[in-house]
CSV table of C-alpha atoms and ligand atoms in Angstrom, one decimal:
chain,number,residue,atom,x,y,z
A,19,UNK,CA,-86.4,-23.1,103.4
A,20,UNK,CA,-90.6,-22.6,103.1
A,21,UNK,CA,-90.3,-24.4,106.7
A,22,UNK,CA,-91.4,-21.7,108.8
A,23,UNK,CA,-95.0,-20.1,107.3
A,24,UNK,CA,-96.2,-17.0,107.9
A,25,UNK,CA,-99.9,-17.3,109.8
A,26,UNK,CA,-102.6,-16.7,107.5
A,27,UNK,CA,-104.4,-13.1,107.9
A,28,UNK,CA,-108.0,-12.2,107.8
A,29,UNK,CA,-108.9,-9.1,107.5
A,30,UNK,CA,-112.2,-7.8,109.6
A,31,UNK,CA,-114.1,-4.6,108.1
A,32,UNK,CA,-116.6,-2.8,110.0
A,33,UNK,CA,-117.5,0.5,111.0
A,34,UNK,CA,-118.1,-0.1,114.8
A,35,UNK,CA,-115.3,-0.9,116.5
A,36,UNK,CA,-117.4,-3.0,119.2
A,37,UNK,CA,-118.1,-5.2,116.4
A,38,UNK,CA,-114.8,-5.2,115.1
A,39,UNK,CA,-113.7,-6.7,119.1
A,40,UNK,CA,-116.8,-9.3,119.0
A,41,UNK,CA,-115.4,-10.5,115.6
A,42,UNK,CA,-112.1,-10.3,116.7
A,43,UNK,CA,-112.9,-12.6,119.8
A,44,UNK,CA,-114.8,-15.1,117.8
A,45,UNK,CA,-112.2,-15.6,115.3
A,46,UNK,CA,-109.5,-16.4,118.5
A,47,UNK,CA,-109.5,-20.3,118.5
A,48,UNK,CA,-108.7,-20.1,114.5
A,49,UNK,CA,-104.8,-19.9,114.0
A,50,UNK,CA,-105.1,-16.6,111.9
A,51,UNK,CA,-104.0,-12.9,112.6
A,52,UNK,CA,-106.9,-10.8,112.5
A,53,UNK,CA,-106.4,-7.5,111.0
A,54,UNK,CA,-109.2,-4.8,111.3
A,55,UNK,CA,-110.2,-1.8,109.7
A,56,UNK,CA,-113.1,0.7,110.3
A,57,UNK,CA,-113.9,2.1,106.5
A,58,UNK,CA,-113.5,0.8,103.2
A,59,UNK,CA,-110.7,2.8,102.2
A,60,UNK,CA,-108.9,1.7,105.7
A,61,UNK,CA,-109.5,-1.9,104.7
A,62,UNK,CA,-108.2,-0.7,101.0
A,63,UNK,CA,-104.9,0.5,102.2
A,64,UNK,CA,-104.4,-2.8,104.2
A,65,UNK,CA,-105.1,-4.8,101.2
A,66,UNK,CA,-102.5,-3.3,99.4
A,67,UNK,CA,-99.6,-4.2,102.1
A,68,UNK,CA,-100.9,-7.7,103.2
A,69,UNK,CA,-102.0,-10.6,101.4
A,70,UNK,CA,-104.9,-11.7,103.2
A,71,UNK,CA,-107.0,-15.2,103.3
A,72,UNK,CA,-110.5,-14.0,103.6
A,73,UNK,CA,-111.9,-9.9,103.9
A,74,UNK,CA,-114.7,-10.3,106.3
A,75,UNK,CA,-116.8,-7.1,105.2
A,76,UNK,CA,-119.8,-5.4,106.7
A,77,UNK,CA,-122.2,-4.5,104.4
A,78,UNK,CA,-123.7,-1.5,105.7
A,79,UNK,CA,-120.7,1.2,106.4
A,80,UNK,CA,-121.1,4.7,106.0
A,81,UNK,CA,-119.0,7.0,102.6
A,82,UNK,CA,-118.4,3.9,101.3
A,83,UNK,CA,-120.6,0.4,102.2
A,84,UNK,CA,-119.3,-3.1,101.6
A,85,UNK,CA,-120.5,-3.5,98.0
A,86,UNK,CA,-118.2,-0.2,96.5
A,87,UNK,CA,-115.1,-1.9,99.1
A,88,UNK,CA,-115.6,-5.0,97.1
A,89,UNK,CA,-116.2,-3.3,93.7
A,90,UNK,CA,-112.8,-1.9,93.8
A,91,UNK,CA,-111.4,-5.2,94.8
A,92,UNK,CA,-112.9,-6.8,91.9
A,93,UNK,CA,-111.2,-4.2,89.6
A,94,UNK,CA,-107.7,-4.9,91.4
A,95,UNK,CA,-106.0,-7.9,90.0
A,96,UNK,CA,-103.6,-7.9,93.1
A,97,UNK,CA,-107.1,-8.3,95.4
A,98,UNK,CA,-109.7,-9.8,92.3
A,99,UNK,CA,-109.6,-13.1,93.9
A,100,UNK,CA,-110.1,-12.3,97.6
A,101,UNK,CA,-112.6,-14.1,99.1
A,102,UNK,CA,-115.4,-11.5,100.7
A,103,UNK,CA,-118.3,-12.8,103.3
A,104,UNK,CA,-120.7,-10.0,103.3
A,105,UNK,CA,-121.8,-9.5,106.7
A,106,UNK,CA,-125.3,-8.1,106.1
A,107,UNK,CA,-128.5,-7.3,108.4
A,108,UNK,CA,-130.3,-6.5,105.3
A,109,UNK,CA,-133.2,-9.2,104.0
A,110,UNK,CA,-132.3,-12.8,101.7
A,111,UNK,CA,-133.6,-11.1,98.9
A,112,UNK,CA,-131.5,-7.9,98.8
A,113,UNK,CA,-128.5,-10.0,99.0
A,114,UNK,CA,-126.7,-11.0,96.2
A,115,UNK,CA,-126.5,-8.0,94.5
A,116,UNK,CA,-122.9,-7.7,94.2
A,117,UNK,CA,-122.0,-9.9,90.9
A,118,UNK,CA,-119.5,-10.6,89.4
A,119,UNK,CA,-116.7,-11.6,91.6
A,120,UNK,CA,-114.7,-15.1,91.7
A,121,UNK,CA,-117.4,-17.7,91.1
A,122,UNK,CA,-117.1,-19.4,95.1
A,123,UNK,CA,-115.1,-16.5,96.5
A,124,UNK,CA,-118.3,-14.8,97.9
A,125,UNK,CA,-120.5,-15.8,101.0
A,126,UNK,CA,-123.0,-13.7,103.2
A,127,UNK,CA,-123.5,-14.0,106.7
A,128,UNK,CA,-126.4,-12.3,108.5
A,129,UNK,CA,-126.8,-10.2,111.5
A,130,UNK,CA,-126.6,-10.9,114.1
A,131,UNK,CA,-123.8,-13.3,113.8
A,132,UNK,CA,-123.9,-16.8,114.6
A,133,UNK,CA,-120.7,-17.5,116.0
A,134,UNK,CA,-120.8,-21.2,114.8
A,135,UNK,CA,-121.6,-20.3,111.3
A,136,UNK,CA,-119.0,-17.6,111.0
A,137,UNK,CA,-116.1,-20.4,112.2
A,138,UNK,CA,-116.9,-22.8,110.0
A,139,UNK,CA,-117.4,-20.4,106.9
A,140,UNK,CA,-113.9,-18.8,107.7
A,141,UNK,CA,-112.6,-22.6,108.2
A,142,UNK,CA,-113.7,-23.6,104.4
A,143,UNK,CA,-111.7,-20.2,103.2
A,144,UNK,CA,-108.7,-20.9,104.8
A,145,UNK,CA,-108.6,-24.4,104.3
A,146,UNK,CA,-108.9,-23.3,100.5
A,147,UNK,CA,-106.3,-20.5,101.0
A,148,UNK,CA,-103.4,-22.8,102.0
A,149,UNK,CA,-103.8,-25.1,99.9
A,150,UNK,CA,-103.7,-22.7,97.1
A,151,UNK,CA,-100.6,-21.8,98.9
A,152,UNK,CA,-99.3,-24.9,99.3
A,153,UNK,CA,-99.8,-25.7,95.4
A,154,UNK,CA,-98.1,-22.3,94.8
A,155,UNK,CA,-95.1,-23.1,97.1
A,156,UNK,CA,-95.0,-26.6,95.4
A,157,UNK,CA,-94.6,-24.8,91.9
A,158,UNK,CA,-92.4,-22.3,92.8
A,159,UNK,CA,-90.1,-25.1,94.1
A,160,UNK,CA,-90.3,-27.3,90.9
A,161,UNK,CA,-89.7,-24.2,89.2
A,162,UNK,CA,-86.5,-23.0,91.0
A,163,UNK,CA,-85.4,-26.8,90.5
A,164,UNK,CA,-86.2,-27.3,86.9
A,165,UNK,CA,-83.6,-24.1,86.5
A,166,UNK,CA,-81.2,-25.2,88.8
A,167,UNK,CA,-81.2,-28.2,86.5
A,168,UNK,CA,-80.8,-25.9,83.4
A,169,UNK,CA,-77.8,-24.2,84.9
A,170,UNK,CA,-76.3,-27.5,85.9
A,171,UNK,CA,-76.2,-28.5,82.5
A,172,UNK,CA,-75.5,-25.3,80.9
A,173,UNK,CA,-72.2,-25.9,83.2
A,174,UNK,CA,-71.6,-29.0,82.0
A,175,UNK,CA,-72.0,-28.7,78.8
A,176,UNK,CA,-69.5,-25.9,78.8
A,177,UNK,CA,-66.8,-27.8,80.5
A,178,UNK,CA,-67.6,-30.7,78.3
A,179,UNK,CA,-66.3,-27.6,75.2
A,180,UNK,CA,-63.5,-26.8,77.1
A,181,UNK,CA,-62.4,-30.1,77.7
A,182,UNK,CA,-63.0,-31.2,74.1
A,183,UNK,CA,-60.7,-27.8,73.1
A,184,UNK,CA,-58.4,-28.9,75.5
A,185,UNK,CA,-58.3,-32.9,74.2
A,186,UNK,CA,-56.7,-33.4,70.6
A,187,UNK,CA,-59.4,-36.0,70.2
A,188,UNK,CA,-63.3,-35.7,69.1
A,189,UNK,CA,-65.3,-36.5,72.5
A,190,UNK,CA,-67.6,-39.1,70.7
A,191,UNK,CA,-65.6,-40.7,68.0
A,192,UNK,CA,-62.5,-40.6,69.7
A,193,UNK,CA,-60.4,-40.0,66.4
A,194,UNK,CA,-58.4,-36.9,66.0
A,195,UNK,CA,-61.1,-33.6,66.3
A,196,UNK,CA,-60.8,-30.6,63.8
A,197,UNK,CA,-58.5,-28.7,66.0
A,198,UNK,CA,-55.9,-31.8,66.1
A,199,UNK,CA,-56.8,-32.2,62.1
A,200,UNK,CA,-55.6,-28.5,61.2
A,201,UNK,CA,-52.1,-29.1,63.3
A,202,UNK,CA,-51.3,-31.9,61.4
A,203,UNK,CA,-52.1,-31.0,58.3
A,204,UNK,CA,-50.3,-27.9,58.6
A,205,UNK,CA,-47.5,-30.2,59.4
A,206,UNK,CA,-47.8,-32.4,56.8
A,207,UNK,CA,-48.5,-29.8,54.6
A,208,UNK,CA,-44.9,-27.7,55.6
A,209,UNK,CA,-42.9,-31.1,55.6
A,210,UNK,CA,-44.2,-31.8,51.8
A,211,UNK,CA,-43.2,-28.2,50.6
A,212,UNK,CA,-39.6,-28.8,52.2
A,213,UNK,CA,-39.4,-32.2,50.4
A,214,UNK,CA,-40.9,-31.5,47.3
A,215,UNK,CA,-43.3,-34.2,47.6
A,216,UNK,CA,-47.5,-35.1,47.3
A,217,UNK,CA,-50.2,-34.5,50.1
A,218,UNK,CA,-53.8,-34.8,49.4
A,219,UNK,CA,-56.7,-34.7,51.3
A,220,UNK,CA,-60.2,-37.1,51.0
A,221,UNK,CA,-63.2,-35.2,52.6
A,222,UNK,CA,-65.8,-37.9,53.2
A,223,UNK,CA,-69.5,-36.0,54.3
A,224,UNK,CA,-72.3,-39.4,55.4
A,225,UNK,CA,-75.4,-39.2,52.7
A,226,UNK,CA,-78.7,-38.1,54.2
A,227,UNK,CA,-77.2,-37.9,58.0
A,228,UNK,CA,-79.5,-35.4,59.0
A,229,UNK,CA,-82.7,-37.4,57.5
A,230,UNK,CA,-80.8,-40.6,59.8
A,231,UNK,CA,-81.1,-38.4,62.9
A,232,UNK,CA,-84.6,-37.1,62.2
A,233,UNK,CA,-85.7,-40.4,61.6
A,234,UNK,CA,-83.8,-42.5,64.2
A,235,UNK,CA,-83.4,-39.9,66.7
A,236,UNK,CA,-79.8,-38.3,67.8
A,237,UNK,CA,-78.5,-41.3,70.2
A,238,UNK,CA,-78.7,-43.4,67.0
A,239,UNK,CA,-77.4,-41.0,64.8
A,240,UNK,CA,-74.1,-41.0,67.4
A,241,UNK,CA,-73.7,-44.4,67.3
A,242,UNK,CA,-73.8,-43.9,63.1
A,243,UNK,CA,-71.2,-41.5,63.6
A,244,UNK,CA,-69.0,-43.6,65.7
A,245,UNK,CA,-69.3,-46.8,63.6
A,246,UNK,CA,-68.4,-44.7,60.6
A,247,UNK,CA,-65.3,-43.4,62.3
A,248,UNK,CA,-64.0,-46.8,62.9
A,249,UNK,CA,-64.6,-48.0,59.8
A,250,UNK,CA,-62.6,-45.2,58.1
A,251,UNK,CA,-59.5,-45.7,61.1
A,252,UNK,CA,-59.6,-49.1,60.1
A,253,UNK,CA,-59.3,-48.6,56.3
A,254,UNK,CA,-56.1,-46.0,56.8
A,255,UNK,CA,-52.9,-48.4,57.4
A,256,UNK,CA,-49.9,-46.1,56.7
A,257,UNK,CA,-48.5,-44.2,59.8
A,258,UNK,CA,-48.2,-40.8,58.7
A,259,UNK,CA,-52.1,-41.1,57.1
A,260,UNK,CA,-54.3,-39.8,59.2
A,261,UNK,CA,-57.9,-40.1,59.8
A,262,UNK,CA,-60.3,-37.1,61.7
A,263,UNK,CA,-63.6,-36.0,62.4
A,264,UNK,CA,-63.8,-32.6,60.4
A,265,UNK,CA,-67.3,-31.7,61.7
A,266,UNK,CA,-71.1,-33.0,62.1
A,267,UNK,CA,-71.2,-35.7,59.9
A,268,UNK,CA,-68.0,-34.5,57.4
A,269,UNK,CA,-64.7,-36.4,58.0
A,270,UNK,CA,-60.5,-35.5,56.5
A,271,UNK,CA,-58.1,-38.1,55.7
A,272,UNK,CA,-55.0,-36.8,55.3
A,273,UNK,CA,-52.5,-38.6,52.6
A,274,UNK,CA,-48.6,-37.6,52.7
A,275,UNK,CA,-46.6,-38.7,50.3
A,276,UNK,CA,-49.7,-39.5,47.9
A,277,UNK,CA,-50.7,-38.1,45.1
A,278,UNK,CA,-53.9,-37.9,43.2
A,279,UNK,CA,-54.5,-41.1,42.1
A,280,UNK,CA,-53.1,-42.8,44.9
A,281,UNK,CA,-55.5,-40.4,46.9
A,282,UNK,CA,-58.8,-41.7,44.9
A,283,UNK,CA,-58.0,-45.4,45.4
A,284,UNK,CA,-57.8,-45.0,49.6
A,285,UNK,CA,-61.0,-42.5,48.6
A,286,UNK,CA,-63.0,-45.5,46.8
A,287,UNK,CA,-61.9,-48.3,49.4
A,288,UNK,CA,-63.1,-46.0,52.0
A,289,UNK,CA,-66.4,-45.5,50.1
A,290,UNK,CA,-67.1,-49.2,50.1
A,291,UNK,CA,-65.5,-50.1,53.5
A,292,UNK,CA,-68.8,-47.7,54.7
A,293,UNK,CA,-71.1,-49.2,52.5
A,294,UNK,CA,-69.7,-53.0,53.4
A,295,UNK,CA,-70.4,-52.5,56.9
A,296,UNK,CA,-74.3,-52.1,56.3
A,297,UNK,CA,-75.8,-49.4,59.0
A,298,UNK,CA,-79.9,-49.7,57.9
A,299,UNK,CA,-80.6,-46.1,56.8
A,300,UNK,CA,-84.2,-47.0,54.8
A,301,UNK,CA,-84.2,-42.6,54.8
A,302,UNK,CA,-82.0,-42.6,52.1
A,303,UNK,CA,-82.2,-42.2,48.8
A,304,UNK,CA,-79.1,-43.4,47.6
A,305,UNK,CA,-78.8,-47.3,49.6
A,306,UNK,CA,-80.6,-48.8,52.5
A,307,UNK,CA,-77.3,-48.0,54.1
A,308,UNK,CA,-75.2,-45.8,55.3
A,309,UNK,CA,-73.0,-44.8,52.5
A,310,UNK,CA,-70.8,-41.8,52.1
A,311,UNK,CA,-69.6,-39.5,49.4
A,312,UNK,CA,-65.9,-38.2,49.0
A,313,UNK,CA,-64.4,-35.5,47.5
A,314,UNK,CA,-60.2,-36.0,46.5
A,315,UNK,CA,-57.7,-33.3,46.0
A,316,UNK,CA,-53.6,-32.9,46.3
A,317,UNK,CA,-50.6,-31.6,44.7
A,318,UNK,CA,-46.9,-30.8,45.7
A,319,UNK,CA,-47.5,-27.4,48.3
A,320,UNK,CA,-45.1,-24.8,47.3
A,321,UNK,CA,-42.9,-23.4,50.1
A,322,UNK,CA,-44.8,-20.5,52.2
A,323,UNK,CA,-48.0,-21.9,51.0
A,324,UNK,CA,-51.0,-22.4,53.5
A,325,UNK,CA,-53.2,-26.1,53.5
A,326,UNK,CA,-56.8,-23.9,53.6
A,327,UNK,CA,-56.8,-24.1,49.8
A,328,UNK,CA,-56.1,-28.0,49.7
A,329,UNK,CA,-59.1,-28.1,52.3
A,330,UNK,CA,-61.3,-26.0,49.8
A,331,UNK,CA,-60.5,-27.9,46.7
A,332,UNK,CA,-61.3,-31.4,48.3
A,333,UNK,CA,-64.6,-29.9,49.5
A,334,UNK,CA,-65.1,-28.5,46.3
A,335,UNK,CA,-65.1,-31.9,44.9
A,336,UNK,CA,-67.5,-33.3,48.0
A,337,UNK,CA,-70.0,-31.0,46.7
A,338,UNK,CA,-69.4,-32.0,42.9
A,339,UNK,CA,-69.8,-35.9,44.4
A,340,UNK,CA,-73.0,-34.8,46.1
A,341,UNK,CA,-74.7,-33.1,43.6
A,342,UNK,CA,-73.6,-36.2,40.9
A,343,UNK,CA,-75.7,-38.4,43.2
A,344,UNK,CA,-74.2,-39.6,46.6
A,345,UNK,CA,-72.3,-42.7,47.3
A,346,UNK,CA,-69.3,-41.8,44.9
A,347,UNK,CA,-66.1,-40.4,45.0
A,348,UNK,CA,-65.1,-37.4,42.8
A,349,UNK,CA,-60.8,-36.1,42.7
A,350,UNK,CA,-60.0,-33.1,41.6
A,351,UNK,CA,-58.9,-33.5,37.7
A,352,UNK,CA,-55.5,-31.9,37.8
A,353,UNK,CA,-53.4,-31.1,41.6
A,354,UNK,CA,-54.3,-27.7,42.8
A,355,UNK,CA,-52.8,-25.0,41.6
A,356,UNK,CA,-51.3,-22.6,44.2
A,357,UNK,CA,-49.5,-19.5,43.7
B,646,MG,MG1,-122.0,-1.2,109.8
């Protein structure tokens, strides 16, 4: 693709079409097309269907001259930066009268025309048009790449969801993820109403996370994330407890068979197992470390009850732990009450 390039086009403007061959002949050795037009609105139309490297204009045309061609030009953002050489048998010091055009876009050439002066003049202006091309194809290119790159990513980061939807564990912790989490609970949850028997739930939320990843950027923050999660697997030891990344920076344990009590002692030995294992955070304001807080709460679920209210309770008391000052671990007084 961009291989093949079109030849750069000049266009020739002049009212005598003798000149218009003499110019066209001169011009022959250059690599260029050469179009031609015999009036200013001729050349006008042209400009609107080609994009040209250079308007060679004569000055003196009749209706309307070279100056009123380029005037309109100037007005045209599609043509504003069109290099013009005036091509002018009138004296040095009527020239110069057409201002302001393209600082460097404008040259004037004098009858009769030198044919070695007219070359090289046209030589600078191309020269100057393709690299301005050359620079616009370059751009063009990075551009279509930089959003080919987007898209790539866009793609992968969408199979990277669906993946993670389709895996019962969290992609960077590699503990159980929420949608693994609300399966078993709900299991735990229907085999404690059958039984008659205790489930609680610890909801442990890091302190100051999000000044941690402002401060040590998101890579670190990860890492925090993942070092926390092993610390909390770890610190569970019964089989049916479970331990699972809830969301962001929140984690569940679920506790069959426990109740309340039993709930804020694995709550508090979580609490310091975090704090014991001394990730720097000098952001917060609780500890120089990463510490957590937890929020505890449990009861015996009554048959055809649903876990979402266990879930609210033990948040509940996260927040009540939060706003109490971090780094603690808050139960519910009494087991919820459902029903
Ligand atoms: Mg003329």
């Amino acid at each position: 693709m961009g291989a093949r390039r079109e030849r750069v086009k000049v266009l020739v403007v002049d009212d005598r079409p003798e000149n218009l061959l003499v110019m066209e002949n001169i011009l022959k050795p250059l690599d260029v097309e050469v179009l031609t037009a015999g009036s200013g609105p001729d050349a006008l139309s042209l400009l609107v269907d080609h994009d040209v490297a250079l308007v060679i204009l004569d000055v003196q045309m009749p209706g309307m001259d070279g100056f009123e061609v380029a005037e309109v030009m100037r007005k045209n953002p599609l043509t504003a930066h069109v290099p013009i050489i005036f091509v002018t048998a009138i004296s040095k010091e009527e020239q110069y009268v057409f201002r302001g055009y393209e600082v460097g876009a404008v040259d004037y050439l004098a009858k009769p025309i030198d044919t070695h002066v007219l070359l090289s003049k046209v030589r600078v202006f191309i020269q100057l048009y393709e690299q301005k091309r050359e620079l616009k194809e370059k751009t063009e290119e990075l551009e279509r790449k930089i959003s080919e790159l987007e898209e790539t990513k866009r793609k992968l980061e969408e199979l990277n969801r669906k993946l993670e939807d389709l895996s019962s564990l969290d992609g960077l912790t590699g503990i159980p993820n929420r949608r693994r989490f609300d399966e078993l609970l709900e299991m735990e949850w229907k085999r404690s109403a059958r039984n008659g028997t205790w489930i609680s739930l610890c909801m442990l939320d890091i302190d100051h996370f999000k000044s941690f990843n402002d401060n040590y950027g998101h890579l670190e923050g990860d890492e925090c994330l993942k070092k926390v999660a092993a610390v909390l697997k770890r610190g569970i030891w019964r089989p049916a407890d479970v331990v699972a990344r809830f969301g962001g920076e929140e984690f569940a344990v679920i506790l069959p068979e426990t109740d309340l009590e039993g709930a804020s002692v694995v709550g508090r030995r979580l609490r310091e197992d975090v704090e014991r294992e001394k990730i720097p955070h000098r952001y917060s304001s609780v500890s120089d470390v990463v510490t957590v807080s937890v929020g505890v709460a449990g009861c015996i679920p009554p048959p055809g009850s649903l876990p979402s209210r266990l879930i609210e309770e033990a948040d509940r008391m996260l927040y009540e732990a939060k706003k109490s000052g971090r780094n603690r671990v808050v139960a519910s007084p009494s087991p919820l009450r459902l029903g």
